[in-house]
C-alpha cells in the first residue's frame, strides 16, 4: 500500500477513538435490559476498544488514517441512533433493528448480527468514501487500515457468536437460529463493503447516479437486516 506520508502529522478527528468509545458507553447506560440496539452497542463498544488498543500499540501503518476511518465509521451508527431517539427517519439499513429492538421472539445474537450487517454493509463503504474526502486520498491508500479493522471484526465474530448463542436449554430454537445466521458472513460483507467503496468513489463525478446507488445499497442492506431479525418460536 502507498503510505499516506503527506498526512503523517494528521492525528485524526479531535475526539478520536477514545471519544467514540466514551459516547458508546454513555449510550449503553441508557438502554434497558434486552434492548436490541443495546445488544449491538455492547458488541460495537468491544470492537471500538480493541481498535483503540491497536492504534495505541502501533498496529496500523498510518495512525491518523486509521483514526479518521474508525471515527467516521462510528459516526454513522451514532447518527442513526440519534435520529431514532429524536423520532427522525433513520437510514433503511438501521430501521429493522430499531423497529424490532424489543421483539420477544428475536434473540440477542440476531440483534448483534443485524447491527453488524447494517454497519458493515452500508456504513463502512460510506465511511471509506468520507475518509478519502477528508484526507484527499483514494481507497487504495486506506487498504491496510481497512483490512486491519476488518481483521479485528472477524477475530471477534466467533467470540460474539459464542457469547450470545442460546444455551443447551434452548435447543428447540437452535436449529432455525443456526440456519438463519449461517446465511450471513462477516467476511463476505467486508469484501462487499470494499467493492462498494471502490464503486462509490468511482461515481463521485456522477452525483445523480451515486445518490441512486446509495439509496439502493441502503435498501438492500436493510432487507438483509430484516431477514436476520426474523422472530423465532420459543
PDB file of C-alpha atoms in Angstrom:
ATOM      1  CA  UNK A   1       0.000   0.000   0.000  1.00  0.00           C
ATOM      2  CA  UNK A   2       1.139   3.547  -0.700  1.00  0.00           C
ATOM      3  CA  UNK A   3       1.679   5.141   2.686  1.00  0.00           C
ATOM      4  CA  UNK A   4      -0.173   8.393   3.402  1.00  0.00           C
ATOM      5  CA  UNK A   5       3.085  10.211   4.041  1.00  0.00           C
ATOM      6  CA  UNK A   6       1.571  13.608   3.261  1.00  0.00           C
ATOM      7  CA  UNK A   7      -0.739  13.042   6.271  1.00  0.00           C
ATOM      8  CA  UNK A   8       1.970  11.811   8.633  1.00  0.00           C
ATOM      9  CA  UNK A   9       1.217  14.625  11.078  1.00  0.00           C
ATOM     10  CA  UNK A  10      -2.533  14.209  10.929  1.00  0.00           C
ATOM     11  CA  UNK A  11      -3.774  12.792  14.228  1.00  0.00           C
ATOM     12  CA  UNK A  12      -7.367  12.137  13.183  1.00  0.00           C
ATOM     13  CA  UNK A  13     -10.581  13.766  14.430  1.00  0.00           C
ATOM     14  CA  UNK A  14     -10.133  15.602  17.708  1.00  0.00           C
ATOM     15  CA  UNK A  15     -12.291  13.308  19.828  1.00  0.00           C
ATOM     16  CA  UNK A  16     -10.596  10.208  18.400  1.00  0.00           C
ATOM     17  CA  UNK A  17     -11.401   6.567  19.009  1.00  0.00           C
ATOM     18  CA  UNK A  18     -11.499   7.038  22.791  1.00  0.00           C
ATOM     19  CA  UNK A  19     -14.109   9.765  22.363  1.00  0.00           C
ATOM     20  CA  UNK A  20     -16.260   7.427  20.291  1.00  0.00           C
ATOM     21  CA  UNK A  21     -15.952   4.714  22.935  1.00  0.00           C
ATOM     22  CA  UNK A  22     -16.979   7.203  25.624  1.00  0.00           C
ATOM     23  CA  UNK A  23     -20.121   8.084  23.671  1.00  0.00           C
ATOM     24  CA  UNK A  24     -20.982   4.398  23.267  1.00  0.00           C
ATOM     25  CA  UNK A  25     -20.562   3.769  26.995  1.00  0.00           C
ATOM     26  CA  UNK A  26     -22.894   6.684  27.733  1.00  0.00           C
ATOM     27  CA  UNK A  27     -25.431   5.292  25.272  1.00  0.00           C
ATOM     28  CA  UNK A  28     -25.157   1.857  26.841  1.00  0.00           C
ATOM     29  CA  UNK A  29     -26.142   3.202  30.229  1.00  0.00           C
ATOM     30  CA  UNK A  30     -29.498   4.261  28.809  1.00  0.00           C
ATOM     31  CA  UNK A  31     -30.557   1.006  27.150  1.00  0.00           C
ATOM     32  CA  UNK A  32     -32.969  -1.228  29.099  1.00  0.00           C
ATOM     33  CA  UNK A  33     -32.154  -4.898  29.537  1.00  0.00           C
ATOM     34  CA  UNK A  34     -32.774  -6.912  26.387  1.00  0.00           C
ATOM     35  CA  UNK A  35     -32.930  -3.894  24.081  1.00  0.00           C
ATOM     36  CA  UNK A  36     -31.682  -4.975  20.642  1.00  0.00           C
ATOM     37  CA  UNK A  37     -29.831  -1.736  19.942  1.00  0.00           C
ATOM     38  CA  UNK A  38     -28.208  -2.064  23.348  1.00  0.00           C
ATOM     39  CA  UNK A  39     -27.021  -5.571  22.425  1.00  0.00           C
ATOM     40  CA  UNK A  40     -25.342  -4.246  19.299  1.00  0.00           C
ATOM     41  CA  UNK A  41     -23.943  -1.235  21.164  1.00  0.00           C
ATOM     42  CA  UNK A  42     -22.144  -3.550  23.624  1.00  0.00           C
ATOM     43  CA  UNK A  43     -20.687  -5.547  20.743  1.00  0.00           C
ATOM     44  CA  UNK A  44     -19.585  -2.422  18.907  1.00  0.00           C
ATOM     45  CA  UNK A  45     -18.056  -0.957  22.048  1.00  0.00           C
ATOM     46  CA  UNK A  46     -15.875  -4.058  22.426  1.00  0.00           C
ATOM     47  CA  UNK A  47     -14.752  -3.688  18.800  1.00  0.00           C
ATOM     48  CA  UNK A  48     -14.002   0.021  19.281  1.00  0.00           C
ATOM     49  CA  UNK A  49     -11.965  -0.676  22.416  1.00  0.00           C
ATOM     50  CA  UNK A  50     -10.000  -3.305  20.502  1.00  0.00           C
ATOM     51  CA  UNK A  51      -9.321  -0.862  17.666  1.00  0.00           C
ATOM     52  CA  UNK A  52      -8.157   1.724  20.229  1.00  0.00           C
ATOM     53  CA  UNK A  53      -5.668  -0.796  21.633  1.00  0.00           C
ATOM     54  CA  UNK A  54      -4.316  -1.497  18.163  1.00  0.00           C
ATOM     55  CA  UNK A  55      -3.991   2.225  17.453  1.00  0.00           C
ATOM     56  CA  UNK A  56      -2.064   2.756  20.676  1.00  0.00           C
ATOM     57  CA  UNK A  57       0.332  -0.136  20.099  1.00  0.00           C
ATOM     58  CA  UNK A  58       1.134   0.994  16.571  1.00  0.00           C
ATOM     59  CA  UNK A  59      -0.522  -1.863  14.697  1.00  0.00           C
ATOM     60  CA  UNK A  60      -1.876   0.416  11.988  1.00  0.00           C
ATOM     61  CA  UNK A  61       0.522   1.580   9.236  1.00  0.00           C
ATOM     62  CA  UNK A  62      -0.947   5.092   9.336  1.00  0.00           C
ATOM     63  CA  UNK A  63      -2.329   6.103  12.717  1.00  0.00           C
ATOM     64  CA  UNK A  64      -4.101   9.239  11.508  1.00  0.00           C
ATOM     65  CA  UNK A  65      -5.826   7.460   8.637  1.00  0.00           C
ATOM     66  CA  UNK A  66      -6.917   4.620  10.938  1.00  0.00           C
ATOM     67  CA  UNK A  67      -8.396   7.015  13.495  1.00  0.00           C
ATOM     68  CA  UNK A  68     -10.177   9.018  10.807  1.00  0.00           C
ATOM     69  CA  UNK A  69     -11.691   5.911   9.228  1.00  0.00           C
ATOM     70  CA  UNK A  70     -12.756   4.461  12.581  1.00  0.00           C
ATOM     71  CA  UNK A  71     -14.334   7.686  13.845  1.00  0.00           C
ATOM     72  CA  UNK A  72     -16.180   8.496  10.609  1.00  0.00           C
ATOM     73  CA  UNK A  73     -17.364   4.880  10.541  1.00  0.00           C
ATOM     74  CA  UNK A  74     -18.683   5.063  14.110  1.00  0.00           C
ATOM     75  CA  UNK A  75     -20.319   8.449  13.499  1.00  0.00           C
ATOM     76  CA  UNK A  76     -22.724   6.859  11.027  1.00  0.00           C
ATOM     77  CA  UNK A  77     -24.024   4.464  13.690  1.00  0.00           C
ATOM     78  CA  UNK A  78     -24.203   7.181  16.327  1.00  0.00           C
ATOM     79  CA  UNK A  79     -26.062   9.494  13.932  1.00  0.00           C
ATOM     80  CA  UNK A  80     -28.586   6.740  13.200  1.00  0.00           C
ATOM     81  CA  UNK A  81     -29.154   6.234  16.947  1.00  0.00           C
ATOM     82  CA  UNK A  82     -29.609   9.978  17.437  1.00  0.00           C
ATOM     83  CA  UNK A  83     -32.135  10.077  14.583  1.00  0.00           C
ATOM     84  CA  UNK A  84     -34.164   7.236  16.073  1.00  0.00           C
ATOM     85  CA  UNK A  85     -34.093   8.838  19.530  1.00  0.00           C
ATOM     86  CA  UNK A  86     -35.428  12.075  18.045  1.00  0.00           C
ATOM     87  CA  UNK A  87     -38.153  10.257  16.060  1.00  0.00           C
ATOM     88  CA  UNK A  88     -36.445  11.163  12.793  1.00  0.00           C
ATOM     89  CA  UNK A  89     -36.211   8.705   9.923  1.00  0.00           C
ATOM     90  CA  UNK A  90     -33.050   6.590  10.236  1.00  0.00           C
ATOM     91  CA  UNK A  91     -31.355   5.008   7.209  1.00  0.00           C
ATOM     92  CA  UNK A  92     -33.225   1.974   5.858  1.00  0.00           C
ATOM     93  CA  UNK A  93     -30.354  -0.328   6.824  1.00  0.00           C
ATOM     94  CA  UNK A  94     -30.864   0.519  10.518  1.00  0.00           C
ATOM     95  CA  UNK A  95     -34.643   0.642  10.637  1.00  0.00           C
ATOM     96  CA  UNK A  96     -35.249  -3.122  11.130  1.00  0.00           C
ATOM     97  CA  UNK A  97     -33.081  -3.117  14.255  1.00  0.00           C
ATOM     98  CA  UNK A  98     -34.763  -0.018  15.675  1.00  0.00           C
ATOM     99  CA  UNK A  99     -38.250  -1.305  14.884  1.00  0.00           C
ATOM    100  CA  UNK A 100     -37.716  -4.817  16.305  1.00  0.00           C
ATOM    101  CA  UNK A 101     -35.374  -3.927  19.162  1.00  0.00           C
ATOM    102  CA  UNK A 102     -37.851  -5.118  21.826  1.00  0.00           C
ATOM    103  CA  UNK A 103     -39.437  -8.037  19.968  1.00  0.00           C
ATOM    104  CA  UNK A 104     -39.515 -11.034  22.347  1.00  0.00           C
ATOM    105  CA  UNK A 105     -39.035 -13.530  19.513  1.00  0.00           C
ATOM    106  CA  UNK A 106     -35.710 -12.071  18.352  1.00  0.00           C
ATOM    107  CA  UNK A 107     -32.578 -13.446  20.026  1.00  0.00           C
ATOM    108  CA  UNK A 108     -29.592 -11.347  21.152  1.00  0.00           C
ATOM    109  CA  UNK A 109     -27.299 -12.844  18.512  1.00  0.00           C
ATOM    110  CA  UNK A 110     -29.764 -11.798  15.815  1.00  0.00           C
ATOM    111  CA  UNK A 111     -29.726  -8.222  17.129  1.00  0.00           C
ATOM    112  CA  UNK A 112     -25.924  -8.186  17.166  1.00  0.00           C
ATOM    113  CA  UNK A 113     -25.521  -9.521  13.640  1.00  0.00           C
ATOM    114  CA  UNK A 114     -28.284  -7.311  12.233  1.00  0.00           C
ATOM    115  CA  UNK A 115     -26.419  -4.289  13.602  1.00  0.00           C
ATOM    116  CA  UNK A 116     -23.116  -5.556  12.210  1.00  0.00           C
ATOM    117  CA  UNK A 117     -24.803  -6.134   8.850  1.00  0.00           C
ATOM    118  CA  UNK A 118     -26.082  -2.543   8.734  1.00  0.00           C
ATOM    119  CA  UNK A 119     -22.780  -1.088   9.845  1.00  0.00           C
ATOM    120  CA  UNK A 120     -20.522  -3.146   7.588  1.00  0.00           C
ATOM    121  CA  UNK A 121     -22.783  -3.395   4.549  1.00  0.00           C
ATOM    122  CA  UNK A 122     -23.850   0.244   4.431  1.00  0.00           C
ATOM    123  CA  UNK A 123     -21.867   2.441   6.808  1.00  0.00           C
ATOM    124  CA  UNK A 124     -18.371   1.080   6.158  1.00  0.00           C
ATOM    125  CA  UNK A 125     -18.181   1.827   2.419  1.00  0.00           C
ATOM    126  CA  UNK A 126     -19.612   5.292   3.054  1.00  0.00           C
ATOM    127  CA  UNK A 127     -17.016   5.828   5.786  1.00  0.00           C
ATOM    128  CA  UNK A 128     -14.230   4.875   3.363  1.00  0.00           C
ATOM    129  CA  UNK A 129     -15.530   7.489   0.902  1.00  0.00           C
ATOM    130  CA  UNK A 130     -15.856  10.035   3.745  1.00  0.00           C
ATOM    131  CA  UNK A 131     -12.258   9.341   4.774  1.00  0.00           C
ATOM    132  CA  UNK A 132     -11.000   9.730   1.204  1.00  0.00           C
ATOM    133  CA  UNK A 133     -12.766  13.080   1.025  1.00  0.00           C
ATOM    134  CA  UNK A 134     -11.376  14.188   4.394  1.00  0.00           C
ATOM    135  CA  UNK A 135      -7.787  13.164   3.672  1.00  0.00           C
ATOM    136  CA  UNK A 136      -7.779  13.858  -0.056  1.00  0.00           C
ATOM    137  CA  UNK A 137      -6.750  10.282  -0.861  1.00  0.00           C
ATOM    138  CA  UNK A 138      -8.060   7.237  -2.712  1.00  0.00           C
ATOM    139  CA  UNK A 139      -9.430   3.953  -1.280  1.00  0.00           C
ATOM    140  CA  UNK A 140      -6.200   2.167  -2.227  1.00  0.00           C
ATOM    141  CA  UNK A 141      -4.375   4.408   0.264  1.00  0.00           C
ATOM    142  CA  UNK A 142      -6.629   3.060   3.032  1.00  0.00           C
ATOM    143  CA  UNK A 143      -6.453  -0.623   2.101  1.00  0.00           C
ATOM    144  CA  UNK A 144      -4.194  -1.625   5.010  1.00  0.00           C
ATOM    145  CA  UNK A 145      -6.282   0.259   7.568  1.00  0.00           C
ATOM    146  CA  UNK A 146      -9.488  -1.190   6.129  1.00  0.00           C
ATOM    147  CA  UNK A 147      -8.072  -4.730   6.223  1.00  0.00           C
ATOM    148  CA  UNK A 148      -6.814  -4.410   9.795  1.00  0.00           C
ATOM    149  CA  UNK A 149     -10.148  -3.094  11.066  1.00  0.00           C
ATOM    150  CA  UNK A 150     -11.830  -5.959   9.208  1.00  0.00           C
ATOM    151  CA  UNK A 151      -9.446  -8.484  10.735  1.00  0.00           C
ATOM    152  CA  UNK A 152     -10.339  -7.205  14.216  1.00  0.00           C
ATOM    153  CA  UNK A 153     -14.034  -7.614  13.447  1.00  0.00           C
ATOM    154  CA  UNK A 154     -13.573 -11.142  12.120  1.00  0.00           C
ATOM    155  CA  UNK A 155     -11.446 -12.152  15.110  1.00  0.00           C
ATOM    156  CA  UNK A 156     -14.209 -11.006  17.460  1.00  0.00           C
ATOM    157  CA  UNK A 157     -17.092 -12.531  15.494  1.00  0.00           C
ATOM    158  CA  UNK A 158     -16.605 -16.060  16.816  1.00  0.00           C
ATOM    159  CA  UNK A 159     -16.491 -14.790  20.382  1.00  0.00           C
ATOM    160  CA  UNK A 160     -19.651 -12.763  19.787  1.00  0.00           C
ATOM    161  CA  UNK A 161     -21.466 -15.816  18.450  1.00  0.00           C
ATOM    162  CA  UNK A 162     -20.308 -17.946  21.388  1.00  0.00           C
ATOM    163  CA  UNK A 163     -21.314 -15.322  23.951  1.00  0.00           C
ATOM    164  CA  UNK A 164     -24.784 -14.726  22.502  1.00  0.00           C
ATOM    165  CA  UNK A 165     -25.753 -18.153  21.166  1.00  0.00           C
ATOM    166  CA  UNK A 166     -28.577 -19.794  23.135  1.00  0.00           C
ATOM    167  CA  UNK A 167     -27.536 -22.389  25.681  1.00  0.00           C
ATOM    168  CA  UNK A 168     -28.443 -26.100  25.759  1.00  0.00           C
ATOM    169  CA  UNK A 169     -31.788 -25.340  27.364  1.00  0.00           C
ATOM    170  CA  UNK A 170     -32.872 -23.567  24.161  1.00  0.00           C
ATOM    171  CA  UNK A 171     -32.094 -26.302  21.661  1.00  0.00           C
ATOM    172  CA  UNK A 172     -35.661 -26.070  20.332  1.00  0.00           C
ATOM    173  CA  UNK A 173     -34.678 -22.800  18.625  1.00  0.00           C
ATOM    174  CA  UNK A 174     -31.047 -23.627  17.916  1.00  0.00           C
ATOM    175  CA  UNK A 175     -31.654 -25.323  14.561  1.00  0.00           C
ATOM    176  CA  UNK A 176     -33.650 -22.493  12.930  1.00  0.00           C
ATOM    177  CA  UNK A 177     -31.345 -19.908  14.500  1.00  0.00           C
ATOM    178  CA  UNK A 178     -28.235 -21.667  13.202  1.00  0.00           C
ATOM    179  CA  UNK A 179     -29.808 -21.944   9.747  1.00  0.00           C
ATOM    180  CA  UNK A 180     -30.803 -18.279   9.709  1.00  0.00           C
ATOM    181  CA  UNK A 181     -27.493 -16.889  10.903  1.00  0.00           C
ATOM    182  CA  UNK A 182     -25.441 -19.276   8.791  1.00  0.00           C
ATOM    183  CA  UNK A 183     -26.751 -17.443   5.719  1.00  0.00           C
ATOM    184  CA  UNK A 184     -24.747 -14.307   6.618  1.00  0.00           C
ATOM    185  CA  UNK A 185     -20.959 -13.957   6.675  1.00  0.00           C
ATOM    186  CA  UNK A 186     -18.943 -11.067   8.076  1.00  0.00           C
ATOM    187  CA  UNK A 187     -16.045 -11.801   5.733  1.00  0.00           C
ATOM    188  CA  UNK A 188     -18.301 -11.684   2.678  1.00  0.00           C
ATOM    189  CA  UNK A 189     -19.892  -8.485   3.982  1.00  0.00           C
ATOM    190  CA  UNK A 190     -16.448  -6.937   4.450  1.00  0.00           C
ATOM    191  CA  UNK A 191     -15.395  -7.882   0.906  1.00  0.00           C
ATOM    192  CA  UNK A 192     -18.644  -6.443  -0.403  1.00  0.00           C
ATOM    193  CA  UNK A 193     -18.093  -3.224   1.530  1.00  0.00           C
ATOM    194  CA  UNK A 194     -14.685  -2.727  -0.070  1.00  0.00           C
ATOM    195  CA  UNK A 195     -16.052  -3.317  -3.591  1.00  0.00           C
ATOM    196  CA  UNK A 196     -18.894  -0.916  -2.826  1.00  0.00           C
ATOM    197  CA  UNK A 197     -16.490   1.756  -1.596  1.00  0.00           C
ATOM    198  CA  UNK A 198     -14.490   1.494  -4.841  1.00  0.00           C
ATOM    199  CA  UNK A 199     -17.671   1.818  -6.897  1.00  0.00           C
ATOM    200  CA  UNK A 200     -18.928   4.798  -4.910  1.00  0.00           C
ATOM    201  CA  UNK A 201     -15.612   6.585  -5.189  1.00  0.00           C
ATOM    202  CA  UNK A 202     -15.630   5.986  -8.951  1.00  0.00           C
ATOM    203  CA  UNK A 203     -19.116   7.523  -9.152  1.00  0.00           C
ATOM    204  CA  UNK A 204     -18.166  10.795  -7.452  1.00  0.00           C
ATOM    205  CA  UNK A 205     -18.328  12.670 -10.772  1.00  0.00           C
ATOM    206  CA  UNK A 206     -21.850  11.313 -11.377  1.00  0.00           C
ATOM    207  CA  UNK A 207     -23.787  12.635  -8.347  1.00  0.00           C
ATOM    208  CA  UNK A 208     -27.249  11.578  -9.523  1.00  0.00           C
ATOM    209  CA  UNK A 209     -26.100   8.013 -10.220  1.00  0.00           C
ATOM    210  CA  UNK A 210     -24.130   7.973  -6.948  1.00  0.00           C
ATOM    211  CA  UNK A 211     -27.217   9.017  -4.976  1.00  0.00           C
ATOM    212  CA  UNK A 212     -29.315   6.302  -6.588  1.00  0.00           C
ATOM    213  CA  UNK A 213     -26.575   3.780  -5.845  1.00  0.00           C
ATOM    214  CA  UNK A 214     -26.508   4.803  -2.162  1.00  0.00           C
ATOM    215  CA  UNK A 215     -30.287   4.551  -1.911  1.00  0.00           C
ATOM    216  CA  UNK A 216     -30.303   1.043  -3.418  1.00  0.00           C
ATOM    217  CA  UNK A 217     -27.467  -0.020  -1.133  1.00  0.00           C
ATOM    218  CA  UNK A 218     -29.317   1.271   1.925  1.00  0.00           C
ATOM    219  CA  UNK A 219     -32.481  -0.596   0.990  1.00  0.00           C
ATOM    220  CA  UNK A 220     -30.707  -3.842   0.121  1.00  0.00           C
ATOM    221  CA  UNK A 221     -28.755  -3.924   3.387  1.00  0.00           C
ATOM    222  CA  UNK A 222     -31.949  -3.147   5.273  1.00  0.00           C
ATOM    223  CA  UNK A 223     -33.681  -6.101   3.627  1.00  0.00           C
ATOM    224  CA  UNK A 224     -30.914  -8.451   4.789  1.00  0.00           C
ATOM    225  CA  UNK A 225     -31.195  -6.997   8.284  1.00  0.00           C
ATOM    226  CA  UNK A 226     -34.926  -7.619   8.368  1.00  0.00           C
ATOM    227  CA  UNK A 227     -34.343 -11.256   7.386  1.00  0.00           C
ATOM    228  CA  UNK A 228     -31.721 -11.641  10.114  1.00  0.00           C
ATOM    229  CA  UNK A 229     -34.289 -10.392  12.621  1.00  0.00           C
ATOM    230  CA  UNK A 230     -36.935 -12.969  11.719  1.00  0.00           C
ATOM    231  CA  UNK A 231     -38.726 -13.754  15.014  1.00  0.00           C
ATOM    232  CA  UNK A 232     -38.248 -17.359  16.150  1.00  0.00           C
ATOM    233  CA  UNK A 233     -40.610 -19.524  18.189  1.00  0.00           C
ATOM    234  CA  UNK A 234     -39.995 -20.013  21.901  1.00  0.00           C
TER     235      UNK A 234
END
